[in-house]
XYZ file of N, CA and C in Angstrom:
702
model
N -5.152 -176.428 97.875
C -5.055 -177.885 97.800
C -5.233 -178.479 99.199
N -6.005 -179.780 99.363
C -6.054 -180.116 100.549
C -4.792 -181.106 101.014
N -5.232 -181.374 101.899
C -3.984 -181.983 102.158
C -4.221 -183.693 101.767
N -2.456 -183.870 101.372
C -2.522 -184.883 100.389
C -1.147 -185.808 101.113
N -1.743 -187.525 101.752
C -0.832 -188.421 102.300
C -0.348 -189.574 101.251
N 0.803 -189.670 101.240
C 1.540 -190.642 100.432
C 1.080 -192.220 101.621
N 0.785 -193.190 101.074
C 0.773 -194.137 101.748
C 1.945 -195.220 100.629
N 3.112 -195.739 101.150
C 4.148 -196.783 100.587
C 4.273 -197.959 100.777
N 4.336 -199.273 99.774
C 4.087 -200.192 100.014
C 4.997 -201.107 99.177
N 5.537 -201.977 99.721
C 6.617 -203.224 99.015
C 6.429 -203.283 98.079
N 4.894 -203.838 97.688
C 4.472 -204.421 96.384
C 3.380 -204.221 96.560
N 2.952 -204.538 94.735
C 1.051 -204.567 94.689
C 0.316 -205.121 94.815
N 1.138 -206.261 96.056
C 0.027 -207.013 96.501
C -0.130 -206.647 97.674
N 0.814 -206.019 98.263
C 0.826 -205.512 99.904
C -0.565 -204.101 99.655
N -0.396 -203.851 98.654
C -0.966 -202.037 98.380
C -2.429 -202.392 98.049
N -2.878 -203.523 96.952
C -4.170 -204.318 97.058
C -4.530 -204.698 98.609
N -3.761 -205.429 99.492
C -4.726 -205.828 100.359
C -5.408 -204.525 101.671
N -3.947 -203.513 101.226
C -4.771 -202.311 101.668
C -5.570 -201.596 101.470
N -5.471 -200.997 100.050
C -6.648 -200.343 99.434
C -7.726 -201.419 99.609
N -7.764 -202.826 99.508
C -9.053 -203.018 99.827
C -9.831 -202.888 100.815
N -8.754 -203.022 101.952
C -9.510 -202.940 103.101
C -9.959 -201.524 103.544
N -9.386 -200.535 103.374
C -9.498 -198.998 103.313
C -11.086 -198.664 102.434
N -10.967 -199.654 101.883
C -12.483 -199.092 100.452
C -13.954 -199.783 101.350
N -13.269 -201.293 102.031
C -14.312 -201.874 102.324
C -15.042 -201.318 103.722
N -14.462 -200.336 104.688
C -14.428 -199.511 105.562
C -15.002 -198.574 105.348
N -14.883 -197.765 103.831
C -15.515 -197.089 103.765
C -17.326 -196.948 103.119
N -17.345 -198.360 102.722
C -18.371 -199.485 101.798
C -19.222 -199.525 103.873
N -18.740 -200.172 104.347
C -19.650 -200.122 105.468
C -20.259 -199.061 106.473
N -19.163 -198.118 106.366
C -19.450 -196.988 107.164
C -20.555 -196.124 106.796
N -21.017 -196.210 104.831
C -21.667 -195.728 104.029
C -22.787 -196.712 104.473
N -22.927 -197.546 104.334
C -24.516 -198.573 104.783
C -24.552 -198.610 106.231
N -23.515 -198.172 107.059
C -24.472 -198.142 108.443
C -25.157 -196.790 108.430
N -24.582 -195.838 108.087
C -24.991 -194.541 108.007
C -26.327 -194.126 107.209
N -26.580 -195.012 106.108
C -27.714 -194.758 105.318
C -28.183 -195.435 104.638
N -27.584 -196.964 104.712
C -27.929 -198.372 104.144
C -28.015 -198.343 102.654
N -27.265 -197.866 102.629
C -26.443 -197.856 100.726
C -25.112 -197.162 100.796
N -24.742 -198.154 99.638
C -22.840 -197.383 99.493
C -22.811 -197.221 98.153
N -22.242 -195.773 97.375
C -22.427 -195.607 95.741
C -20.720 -195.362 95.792
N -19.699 -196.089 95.005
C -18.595 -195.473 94.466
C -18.226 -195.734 93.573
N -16.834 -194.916 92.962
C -16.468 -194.933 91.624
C -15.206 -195.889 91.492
N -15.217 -196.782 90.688
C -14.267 -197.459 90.799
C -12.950 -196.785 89.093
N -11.877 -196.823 89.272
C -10.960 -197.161 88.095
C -11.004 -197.890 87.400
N -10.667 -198.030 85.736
C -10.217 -199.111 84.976
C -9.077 -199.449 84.599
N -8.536 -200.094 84.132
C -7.146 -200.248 83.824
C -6.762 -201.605 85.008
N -5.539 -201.874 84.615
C -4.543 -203.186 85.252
C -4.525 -203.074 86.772
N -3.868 -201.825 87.016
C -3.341 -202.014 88.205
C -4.440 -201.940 89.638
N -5.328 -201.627 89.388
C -6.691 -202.133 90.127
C -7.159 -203.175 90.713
N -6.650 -203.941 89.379
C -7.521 -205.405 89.082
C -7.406 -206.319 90.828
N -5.814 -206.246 91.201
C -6.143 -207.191 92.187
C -6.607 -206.624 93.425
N -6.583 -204.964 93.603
C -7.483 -204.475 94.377
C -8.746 -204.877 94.277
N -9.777 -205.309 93.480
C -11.366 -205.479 92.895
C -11.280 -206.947 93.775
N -9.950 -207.992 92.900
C -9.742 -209.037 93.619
C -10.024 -209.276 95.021
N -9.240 -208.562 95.936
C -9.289 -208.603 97.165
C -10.558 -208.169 97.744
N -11.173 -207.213 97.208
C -12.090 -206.218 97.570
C -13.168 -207.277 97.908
N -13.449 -207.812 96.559
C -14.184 -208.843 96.561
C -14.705 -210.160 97.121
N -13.699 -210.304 97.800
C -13.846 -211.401 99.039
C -14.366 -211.166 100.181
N -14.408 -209.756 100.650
C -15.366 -208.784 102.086
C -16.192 -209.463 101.723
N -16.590 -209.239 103.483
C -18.093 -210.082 104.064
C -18.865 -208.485 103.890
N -19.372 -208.156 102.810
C -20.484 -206.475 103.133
C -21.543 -207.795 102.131
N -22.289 -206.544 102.874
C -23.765 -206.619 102.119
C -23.896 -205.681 100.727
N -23.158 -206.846 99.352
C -23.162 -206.201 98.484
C -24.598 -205.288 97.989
N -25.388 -206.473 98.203
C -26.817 -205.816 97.348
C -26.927 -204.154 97.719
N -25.980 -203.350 98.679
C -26.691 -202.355 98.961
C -25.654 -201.128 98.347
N -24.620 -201.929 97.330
C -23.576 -201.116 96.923
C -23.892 -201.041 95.701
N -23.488 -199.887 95.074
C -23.830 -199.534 93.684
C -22.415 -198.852 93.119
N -21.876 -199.429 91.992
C -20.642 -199.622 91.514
C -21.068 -198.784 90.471
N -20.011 -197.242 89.724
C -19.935 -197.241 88.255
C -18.367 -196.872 88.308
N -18.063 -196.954 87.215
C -16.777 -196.625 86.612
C -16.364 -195.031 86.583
N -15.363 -194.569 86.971
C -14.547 -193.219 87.164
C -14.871 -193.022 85.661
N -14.373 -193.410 84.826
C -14.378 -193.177 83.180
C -14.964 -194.627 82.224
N -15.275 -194.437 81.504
C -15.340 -195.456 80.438
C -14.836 -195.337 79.144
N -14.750 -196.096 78.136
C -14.630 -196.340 76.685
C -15.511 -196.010 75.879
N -15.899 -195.924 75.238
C -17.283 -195.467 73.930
C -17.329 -196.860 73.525
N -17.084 -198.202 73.862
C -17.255 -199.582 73.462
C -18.471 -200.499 73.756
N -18.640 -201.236 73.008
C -19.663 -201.806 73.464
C -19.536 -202.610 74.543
N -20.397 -203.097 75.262
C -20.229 -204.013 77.057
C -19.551 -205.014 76.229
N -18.721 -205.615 76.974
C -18.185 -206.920 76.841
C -17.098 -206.718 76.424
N -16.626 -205.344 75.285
C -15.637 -205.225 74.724
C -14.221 -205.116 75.982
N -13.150 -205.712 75.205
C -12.177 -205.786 75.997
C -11.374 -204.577 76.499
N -11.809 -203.337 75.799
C -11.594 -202.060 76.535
C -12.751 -201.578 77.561
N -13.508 -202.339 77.634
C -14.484 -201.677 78.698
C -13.813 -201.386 79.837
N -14.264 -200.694 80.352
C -13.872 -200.567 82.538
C -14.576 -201.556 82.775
N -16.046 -200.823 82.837
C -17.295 -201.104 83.486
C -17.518 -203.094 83.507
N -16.582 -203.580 82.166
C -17.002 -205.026 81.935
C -15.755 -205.508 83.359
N -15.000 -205.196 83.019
C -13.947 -205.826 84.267
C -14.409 -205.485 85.127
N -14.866 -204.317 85.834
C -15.393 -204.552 87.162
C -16.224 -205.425 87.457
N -17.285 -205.659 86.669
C -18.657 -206.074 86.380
C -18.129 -207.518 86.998
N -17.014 -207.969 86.344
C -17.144 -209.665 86.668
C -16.473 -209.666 87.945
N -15.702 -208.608 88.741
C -15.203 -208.834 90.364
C -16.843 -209.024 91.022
N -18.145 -207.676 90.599
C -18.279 -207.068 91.586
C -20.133 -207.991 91.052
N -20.601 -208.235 89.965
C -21.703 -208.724 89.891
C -21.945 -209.851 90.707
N -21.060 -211.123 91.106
C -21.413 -212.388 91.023
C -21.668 -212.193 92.870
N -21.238 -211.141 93.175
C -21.165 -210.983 95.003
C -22.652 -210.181 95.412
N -23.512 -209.736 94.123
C -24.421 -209.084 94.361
C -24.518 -207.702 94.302
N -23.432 -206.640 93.984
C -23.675 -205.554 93.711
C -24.062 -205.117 92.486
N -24.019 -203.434 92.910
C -25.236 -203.160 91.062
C -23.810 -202.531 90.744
N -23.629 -203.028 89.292
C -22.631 -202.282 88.598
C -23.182 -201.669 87.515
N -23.254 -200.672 87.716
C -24.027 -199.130 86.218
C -23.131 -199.004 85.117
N -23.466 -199.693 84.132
C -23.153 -199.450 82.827
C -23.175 -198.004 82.772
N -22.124 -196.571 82.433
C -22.298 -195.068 82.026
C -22.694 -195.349 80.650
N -22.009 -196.355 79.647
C -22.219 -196.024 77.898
C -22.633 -197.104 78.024
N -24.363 -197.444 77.898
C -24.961 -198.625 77.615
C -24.803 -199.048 76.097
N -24.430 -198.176 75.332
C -23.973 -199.157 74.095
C -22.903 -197.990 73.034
N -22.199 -198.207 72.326
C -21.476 -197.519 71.794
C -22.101 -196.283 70.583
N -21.246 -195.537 70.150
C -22.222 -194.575 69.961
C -21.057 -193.309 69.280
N -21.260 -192.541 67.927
C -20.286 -191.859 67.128
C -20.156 -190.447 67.963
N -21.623 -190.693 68.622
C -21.627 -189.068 69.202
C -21.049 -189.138 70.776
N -19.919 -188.722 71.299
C -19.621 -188.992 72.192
C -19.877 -187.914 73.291
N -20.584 -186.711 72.760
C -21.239 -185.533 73.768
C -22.543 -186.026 74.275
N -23.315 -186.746 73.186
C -24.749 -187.066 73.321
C -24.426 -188.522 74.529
N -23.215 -189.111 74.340
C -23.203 -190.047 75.184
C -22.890 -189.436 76.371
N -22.125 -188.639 76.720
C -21.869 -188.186 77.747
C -22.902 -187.243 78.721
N -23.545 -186.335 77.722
C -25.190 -186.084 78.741
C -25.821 -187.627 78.683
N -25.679 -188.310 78.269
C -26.482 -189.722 78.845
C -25.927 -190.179 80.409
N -25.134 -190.190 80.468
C -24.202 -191.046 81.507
C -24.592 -189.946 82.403
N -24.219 -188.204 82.313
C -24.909 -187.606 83.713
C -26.101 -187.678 83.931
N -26.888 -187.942 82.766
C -28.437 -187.803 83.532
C -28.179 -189.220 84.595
N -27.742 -190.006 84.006
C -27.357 -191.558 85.228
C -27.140 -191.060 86.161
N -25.861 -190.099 86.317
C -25.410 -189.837 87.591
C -26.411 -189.219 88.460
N -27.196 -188.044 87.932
C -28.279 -187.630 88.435
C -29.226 -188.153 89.375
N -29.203 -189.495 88.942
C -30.155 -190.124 89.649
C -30.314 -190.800 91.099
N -28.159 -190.730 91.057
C -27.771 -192.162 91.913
C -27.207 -190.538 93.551
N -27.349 -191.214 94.632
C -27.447 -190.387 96.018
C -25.747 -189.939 95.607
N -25.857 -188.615 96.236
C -24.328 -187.756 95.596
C -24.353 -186.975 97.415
N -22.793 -186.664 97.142
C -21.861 -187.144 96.633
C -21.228 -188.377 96.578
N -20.667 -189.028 95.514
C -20.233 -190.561 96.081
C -19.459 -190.539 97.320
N -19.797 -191.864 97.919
C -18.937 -192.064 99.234
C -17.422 -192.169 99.442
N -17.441 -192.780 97.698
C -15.828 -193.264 97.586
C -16.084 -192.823 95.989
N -14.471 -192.375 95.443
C -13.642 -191.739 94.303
C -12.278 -192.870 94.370
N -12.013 -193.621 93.336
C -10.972 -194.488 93.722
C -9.996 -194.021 92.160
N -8.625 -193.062 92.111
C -8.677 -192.972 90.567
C -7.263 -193.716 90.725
N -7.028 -193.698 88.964
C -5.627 -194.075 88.855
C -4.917 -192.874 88.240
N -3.925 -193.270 88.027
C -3.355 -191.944 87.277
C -2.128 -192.472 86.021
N -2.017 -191.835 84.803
C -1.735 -192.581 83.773
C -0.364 -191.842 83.436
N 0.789 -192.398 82.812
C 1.809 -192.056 83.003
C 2.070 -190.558 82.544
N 1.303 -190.304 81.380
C 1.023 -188.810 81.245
C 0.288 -187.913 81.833
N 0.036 -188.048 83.149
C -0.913 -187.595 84.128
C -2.263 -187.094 84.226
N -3.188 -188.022 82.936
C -4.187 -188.247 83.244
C -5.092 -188.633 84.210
N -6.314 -188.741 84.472
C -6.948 -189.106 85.395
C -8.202 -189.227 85.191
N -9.018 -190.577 85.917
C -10.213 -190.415 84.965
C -10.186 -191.197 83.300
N -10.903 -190.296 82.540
C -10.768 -189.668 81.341
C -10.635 -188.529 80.901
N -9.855 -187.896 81.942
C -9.498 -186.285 82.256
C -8.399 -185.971 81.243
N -8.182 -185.593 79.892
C -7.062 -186.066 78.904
C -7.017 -184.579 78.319
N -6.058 -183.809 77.836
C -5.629 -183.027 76.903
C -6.716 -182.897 76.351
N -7.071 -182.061 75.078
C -8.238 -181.896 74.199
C -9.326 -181.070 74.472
N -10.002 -181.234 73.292
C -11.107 -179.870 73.274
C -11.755 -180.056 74.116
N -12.127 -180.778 75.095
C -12.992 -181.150 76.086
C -12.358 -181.106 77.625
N -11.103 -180.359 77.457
C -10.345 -180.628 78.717
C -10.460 -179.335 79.930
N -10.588 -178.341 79.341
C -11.597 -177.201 80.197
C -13.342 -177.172 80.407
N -14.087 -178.012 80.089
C -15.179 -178.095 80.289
C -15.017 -179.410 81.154
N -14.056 -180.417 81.535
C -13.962 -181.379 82.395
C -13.847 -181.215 83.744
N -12.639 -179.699 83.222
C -12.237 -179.176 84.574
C -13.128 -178.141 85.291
N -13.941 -177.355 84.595
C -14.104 -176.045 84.856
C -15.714 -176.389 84.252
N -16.663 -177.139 84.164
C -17.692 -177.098 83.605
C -18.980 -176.831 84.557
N -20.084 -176.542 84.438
C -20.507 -176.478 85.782
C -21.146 -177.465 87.443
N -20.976 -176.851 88.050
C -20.550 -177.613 89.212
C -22.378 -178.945 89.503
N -23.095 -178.645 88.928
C -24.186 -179.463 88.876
C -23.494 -180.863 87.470
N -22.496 -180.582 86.785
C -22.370 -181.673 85.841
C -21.189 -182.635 86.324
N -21.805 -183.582 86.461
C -21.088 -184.780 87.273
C -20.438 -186.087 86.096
N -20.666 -185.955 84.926
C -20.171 -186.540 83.877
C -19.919 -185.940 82.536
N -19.229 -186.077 81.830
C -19.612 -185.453 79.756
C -18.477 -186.518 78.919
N -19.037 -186.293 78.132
C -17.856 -186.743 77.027
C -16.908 -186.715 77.097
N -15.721 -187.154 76.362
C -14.659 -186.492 76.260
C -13.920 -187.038 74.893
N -13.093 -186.158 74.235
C -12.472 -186.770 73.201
C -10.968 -186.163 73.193
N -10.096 -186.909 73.934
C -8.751 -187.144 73.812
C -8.078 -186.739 72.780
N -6.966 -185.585 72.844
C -6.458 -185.714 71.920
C -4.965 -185.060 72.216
N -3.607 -185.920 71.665
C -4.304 -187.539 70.789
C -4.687 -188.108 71.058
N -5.479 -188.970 70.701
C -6.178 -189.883 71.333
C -4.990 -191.667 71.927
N -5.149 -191.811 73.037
C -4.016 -192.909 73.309
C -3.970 -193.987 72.896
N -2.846 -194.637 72.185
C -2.568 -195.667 71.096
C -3.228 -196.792 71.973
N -3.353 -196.816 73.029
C -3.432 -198.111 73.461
C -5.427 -198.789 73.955
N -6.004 -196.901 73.553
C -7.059 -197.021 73.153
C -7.868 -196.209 72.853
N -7.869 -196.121 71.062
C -7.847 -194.842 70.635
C -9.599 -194.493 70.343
N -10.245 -194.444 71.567
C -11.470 -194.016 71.801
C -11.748 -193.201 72.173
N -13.193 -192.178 71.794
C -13.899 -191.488 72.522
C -14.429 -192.058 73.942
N -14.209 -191.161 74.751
C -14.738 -191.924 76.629
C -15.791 -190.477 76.644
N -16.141 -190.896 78.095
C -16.956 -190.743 79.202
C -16.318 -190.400 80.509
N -16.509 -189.647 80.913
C -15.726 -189.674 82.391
C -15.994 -188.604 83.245
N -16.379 -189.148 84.586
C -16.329 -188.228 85.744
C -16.048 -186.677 85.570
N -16.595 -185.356 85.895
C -16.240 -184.253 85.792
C -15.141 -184.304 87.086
N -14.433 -182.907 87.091
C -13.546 -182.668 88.096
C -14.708 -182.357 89.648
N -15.704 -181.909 89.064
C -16.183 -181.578 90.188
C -17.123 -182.689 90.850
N -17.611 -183.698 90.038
C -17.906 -185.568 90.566
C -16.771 -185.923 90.911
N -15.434 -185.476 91.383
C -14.434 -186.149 91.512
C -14.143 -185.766 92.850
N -13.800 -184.430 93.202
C -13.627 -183.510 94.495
C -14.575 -183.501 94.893
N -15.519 -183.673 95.175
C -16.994 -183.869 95.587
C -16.932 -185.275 96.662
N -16.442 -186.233 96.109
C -16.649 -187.271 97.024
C -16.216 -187.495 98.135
N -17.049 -188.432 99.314
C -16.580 -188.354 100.243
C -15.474 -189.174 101.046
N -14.676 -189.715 99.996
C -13.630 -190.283 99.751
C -12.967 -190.487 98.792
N -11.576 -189.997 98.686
C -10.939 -189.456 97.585
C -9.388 -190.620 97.675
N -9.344 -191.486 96.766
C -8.080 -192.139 96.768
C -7.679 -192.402 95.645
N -6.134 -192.810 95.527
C -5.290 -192.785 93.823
C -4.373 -193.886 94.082
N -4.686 -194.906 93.547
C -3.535 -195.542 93.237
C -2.596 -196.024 92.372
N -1.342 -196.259 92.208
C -0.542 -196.370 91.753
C 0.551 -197.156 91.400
N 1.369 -197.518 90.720
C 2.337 -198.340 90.730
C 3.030 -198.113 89.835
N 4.515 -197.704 90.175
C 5.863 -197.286 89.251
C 6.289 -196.201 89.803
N 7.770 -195.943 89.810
C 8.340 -194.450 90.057
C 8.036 -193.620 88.809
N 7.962 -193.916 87.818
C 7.339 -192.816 86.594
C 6.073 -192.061 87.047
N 5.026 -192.685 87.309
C 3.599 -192.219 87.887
C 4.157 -191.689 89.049
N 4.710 -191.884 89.794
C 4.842 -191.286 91.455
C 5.396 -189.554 91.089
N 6.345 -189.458 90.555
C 7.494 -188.769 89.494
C 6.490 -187.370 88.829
N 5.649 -188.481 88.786
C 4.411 -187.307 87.673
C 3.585 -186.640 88.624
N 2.728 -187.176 89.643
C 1.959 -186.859 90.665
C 2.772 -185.835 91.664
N 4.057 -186.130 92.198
C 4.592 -185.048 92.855
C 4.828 -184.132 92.184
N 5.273 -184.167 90.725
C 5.279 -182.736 90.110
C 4.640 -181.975 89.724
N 2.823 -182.675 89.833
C 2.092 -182.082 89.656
C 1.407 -181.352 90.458
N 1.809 -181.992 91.958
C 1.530 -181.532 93.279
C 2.099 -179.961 93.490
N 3.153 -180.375 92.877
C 3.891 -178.876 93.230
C 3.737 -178.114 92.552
N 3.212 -178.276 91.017
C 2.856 -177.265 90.274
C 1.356 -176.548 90.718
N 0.525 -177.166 91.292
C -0.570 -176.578 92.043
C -1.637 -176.126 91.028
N -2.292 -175.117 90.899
C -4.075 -174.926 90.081
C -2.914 -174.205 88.526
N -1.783 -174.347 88.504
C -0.935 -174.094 86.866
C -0.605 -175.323 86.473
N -0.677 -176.649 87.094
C 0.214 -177.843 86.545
C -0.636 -178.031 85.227
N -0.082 -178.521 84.559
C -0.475 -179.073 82.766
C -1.357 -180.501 83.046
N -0.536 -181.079 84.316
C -1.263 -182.691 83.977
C -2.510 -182.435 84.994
N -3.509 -183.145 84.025
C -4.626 -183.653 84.427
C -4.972 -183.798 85.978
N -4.275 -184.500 86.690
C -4.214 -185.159 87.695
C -3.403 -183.387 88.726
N -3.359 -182.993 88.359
C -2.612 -181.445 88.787
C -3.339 -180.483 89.654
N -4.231 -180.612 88.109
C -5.533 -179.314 88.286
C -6.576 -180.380 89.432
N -6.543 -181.454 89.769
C -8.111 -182.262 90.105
C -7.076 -182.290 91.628
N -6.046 -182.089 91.909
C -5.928 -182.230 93.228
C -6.016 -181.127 93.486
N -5.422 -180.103 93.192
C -5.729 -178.039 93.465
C -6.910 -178.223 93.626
N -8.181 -178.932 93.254
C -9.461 -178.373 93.361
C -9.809 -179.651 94.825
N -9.229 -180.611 94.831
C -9.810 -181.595 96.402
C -9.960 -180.524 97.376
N -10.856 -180.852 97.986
C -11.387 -180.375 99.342
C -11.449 -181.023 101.071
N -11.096 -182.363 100.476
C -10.807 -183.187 101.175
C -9.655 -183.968 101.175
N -8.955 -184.331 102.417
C -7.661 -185.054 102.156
C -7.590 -186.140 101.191
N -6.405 -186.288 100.884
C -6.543 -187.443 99.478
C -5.463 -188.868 99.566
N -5.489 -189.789 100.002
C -4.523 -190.819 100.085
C -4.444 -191.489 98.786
N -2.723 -191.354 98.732
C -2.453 -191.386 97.029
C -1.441 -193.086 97.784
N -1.985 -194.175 97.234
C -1.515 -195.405 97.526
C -0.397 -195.764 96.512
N 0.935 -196.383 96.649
C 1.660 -196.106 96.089
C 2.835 -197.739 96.293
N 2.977 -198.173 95.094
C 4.175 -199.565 95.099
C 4.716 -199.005 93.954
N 5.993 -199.738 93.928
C 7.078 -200.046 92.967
C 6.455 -200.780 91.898
């Protein structure tokens, strides 16, 4: 495991205006270096006012290219999308935000070789990996289920697949898409953020359980290669 810094913060607004500025640092350092920046952003809540903040940097969006860590099997617009919430921080400033599931779809393997041939295309490794982690120590769409050793352990050229959760989570009981472990440790910036002592609770115990932990988020830090700043509020 590489080595892994707790960064602590009052609140999530103190922890937003950091992670943004930490992302947007790394958004420029990527376009002076090669005049494009590709990263993965999270979905879910506790993001949101990170995207917020993010979003107000003076960069030269046009040269950033946005997709989602995981997605939904939903159609765009739908209110479980990732990709749609980012879409409205990160479109109106000029960046490209990549739809992974351009439209919904029963087969969620066939969607998922769709989304890597995407990845395929776009300059690797990403610059930036931004995940969250879910109170059952998911990550990603990194979830329990028949698809949960081919996420982890699949081969090291597959940078996306399917996935089908199971159970699948009440709060959205879809087939996803999501980042492999090895599109994840791969990047050249690796960060997690967070909010609650439950999630914090889960992540250190998974820390310590090392390449045996059960949660999701367990096995994907045993495999980082690079240090990992895990951002962290109440």
């Amino acid at each position: 495991m590489s080595e892994i810094e707790w960064w602590d913060y009052d609140d999530a607004a103190e922890m937003a205006n950091a992670v943004a500025g930490d992302i947007q640092f790394i958004i420029e350092a990527a376009i002076d270096a090669r005049g494009a920046a590709v990263i993965a952003l999270s979905g879910g809540k506790t993001p949101v006012p990170i995207y917020e903040k993010l979003a107000k940097a003076k960069l030269d969006w046009k040269r950033v290219t946005i997709v989602p860590t995981d997605e939904r099997i939903v159609p765009l617009g739908d209110a479980l999308s990732n990709v749609t919430m980012i879409a409205k921080a990160f479109i109106p400033k000029g960046a490209r935000v990549m739809p992974i599931v351009p439209q919904a779809t029963a087969d969620y393997k066939s969607a998922g070789r769709s989304a890597d041939a995407l990845m395929q295309d776009l300059h690797w490794p990403l610059d930036l990996c931004l995940l969250g982690v879910g109170g059952d120590g998911h990550t990603a769409s990194i979830f329990p289920g028949p698809d949960f050793d081919e996420a982890l352990a699949g081969p090291k050229e597959r940078r996306a697949l399917g996935v089908m959760p199971d159970p699948l989570p009440s709060e959205a009981p879809v087939a996803r898409v999501t980042l492999s472990r090895e599109g994840i440790v791969t990047a050249r910036a690796l960060m997690i953020a967070v909010t609650g002592q439950g999630k914090r609770d889960v992540i250190e115990r998974a820390i310590d359980q090392g390449p045996s932990s059960p949660y999701p988020i367990g096995r994907v830090l045993a495999d980082a290669e690079l240090p990992v700043d895990i951002h962290w509020a109440p």
